[in-house]
Amino acid sequence: MPRVAPFHSTRPGETVHHDNSACTEGNNIEKYYLKPGTGGRPLCGHCARLDAQGK
Ligand SMILES: [Zn+2]
């Protein structure tokens, strides 16, 4: 179950955080923009789906 500590992108326009290493959107975040924590943002829908499926 690749659930990980919350992380988010600081890129302008990003509105969610991620917490699943299988999330393609989360995986596409460039290192330059990658920051730990939720950033006060809601969870990414893709991550929520993966988490709910236990993936
Ligand atoms: Zn995500």
mmCIF file of C-alpha atoms and ligand atoms in Angstrom:
data_model
loop_
_atom_site.group_PDB
_atom_site.id
_atom_site.type_symbol
_atom_site.label_atom_id
_atom_site.label_comp_id
_atom_site.label_asym_id
_atom_site.label_seq_id
_atom_site.Cartn_x
_atom_site.Cartn_y
_atom_site.Cartn_z
ATOM 1 C CA MET A 1 0.000 0.000 0.000
ATOM 2 C CA PRO A 2 2.010 2.981 -1.247
ATOM 3 C CA ARG A 3 0.405 5.516 0.989
ATOM 4 C CA VAL A 4 2.996 8.115 1.933
ATOM 5 C CA ALA A 5 3.329 11.277 3.993
ATOM 6 C CA PRO A 6 1.378 14.165 2.453
ATOM 7 C CA PHE A 7 3.139 16.237 -0.159
ATOM 8 C CA HIS A 8 2.136 18.944 -2.588
ATOM 9 C CA SER A 9 3.350 21.076 -5.447
ATOM 10 C CA THR A 10 4.050 24.771 -5.030
ATOM 11 C CA ARG A 11 3.538 25.340 -8.740
ATOM 12 C CA PRO A 12 1.021 28.156 -9.365
ATOM 13 C CA GLY A 13 -2.454 26.775 -10.049
ATOM 14 C CA GLU A 14 -2.001 23.621 -7.957
ATOM 15 C CA THR A 15 -4.920 23.291 -5.540
ATOM 16 C CA VAL A 16 -4.559 19.836 -3.956
ATOM 17 C CA HIS A 17 -2.124 17.707 -1.989
ATOM 18 C CA HIS A 18 -1.241 14.052 -2.535
ATOM 19 C CA ASP A 19 -0.572 11.140 -0.179
ATOM 20 C CA ASN A 20 -0.261 8.141 -2.483
ATOM 21 C CA SER A 21 2.918 7.237 -4.342
ATOM 22 C CA ALA A 22 0.856 5.536 -7.071
ATOM 23 C CA CYS A 23 -0.821 8.823 -8.023
ATOM 24 C CA THR A 24 0.308 9.818 -11.506
ATOM 25 C CA GLU A 25 -0.373 13.481 -10.821
ATOM 26 C CA GLY A 26 1.684 13.355 -7.651
ATOM 27 C CA ASN A 27 4.446 11.529 -9.487
ATOM 28 C CA ASN A 28 4.498 14.224 -12.157
ATOM 29 C CA ILE A 29 5.396 16.968 -9.701
ATOM 30 C CA GLU A 30 8.807 18.298 -10.557
ATOM 31 C CA LYS A 31 11.366 18.172 -7.736
ATOM 32 C CA TYR A 32 11.683 21.950 -7.842
ATOM 33 C CA TYR A 33 8.025 22.335 -6.818
ATOM 34 C CA LEU A 34 7.787 19.361 -4.460
ATOM 35 C CA LYS A 35 7.129 20.234 -0.813
ATOM 36 C CA PRO A 36 6.151 18.047 2.172
ATOM 37 C CA GLY A 37 2.824 18.497 3.945
ATOM 38 C CA THR A 38 -0.671 19.286 2.750
ATOM 39 C CA GLY A 39 -0.108 22.992 2.149
ATOM 40 C CA GLY A 40 -3.585 23.443 3.653
ATOM 41 C CA ARG A 41 -5.102 21.977 0.490
ATOM 42 C CA PRO A 42 -7.700 19.227 0.039
ATOM 43 C CA LEU A 43 -6.641 15.728 -0.942
ATOM 44 C CA CYS A 44 -6.260 14.977 -4.639
ATOM 45 C CA GLY A 45 -9.219 13.005 -6.028
ATOM 46 C CA HIS A 46 -6.960 10.421 -7.644
ATOM 47 C CA CYS A 47 -5.135 9.840 -4.350
ATOM 48 C CA ALA A 48 -8.450 9.559 -2.489
ATOM 49 C CA ARG A 49 -9.575 6.875 -4.935
ATOM 50 C CA LEU A 50 -6.305 4.946 -4.619
ATOM 51 C CA ASP A 51 -6.400 5.228 -0.817
ATOM 52 C CA ALA A 52 -10.010 3.972 -0.763
ATOM 53 C CA GLN A 53 -9.017 0.996 -2.918
ATOM 54 C CA GLY A 54 -6.101 0.223 -0.636
ATOM 55 C CA LYS A 55 -3.605 0.844 -3.426
HETATM 56 ZN ZN ZN B 1 -2.762 12.617 -6.035
#
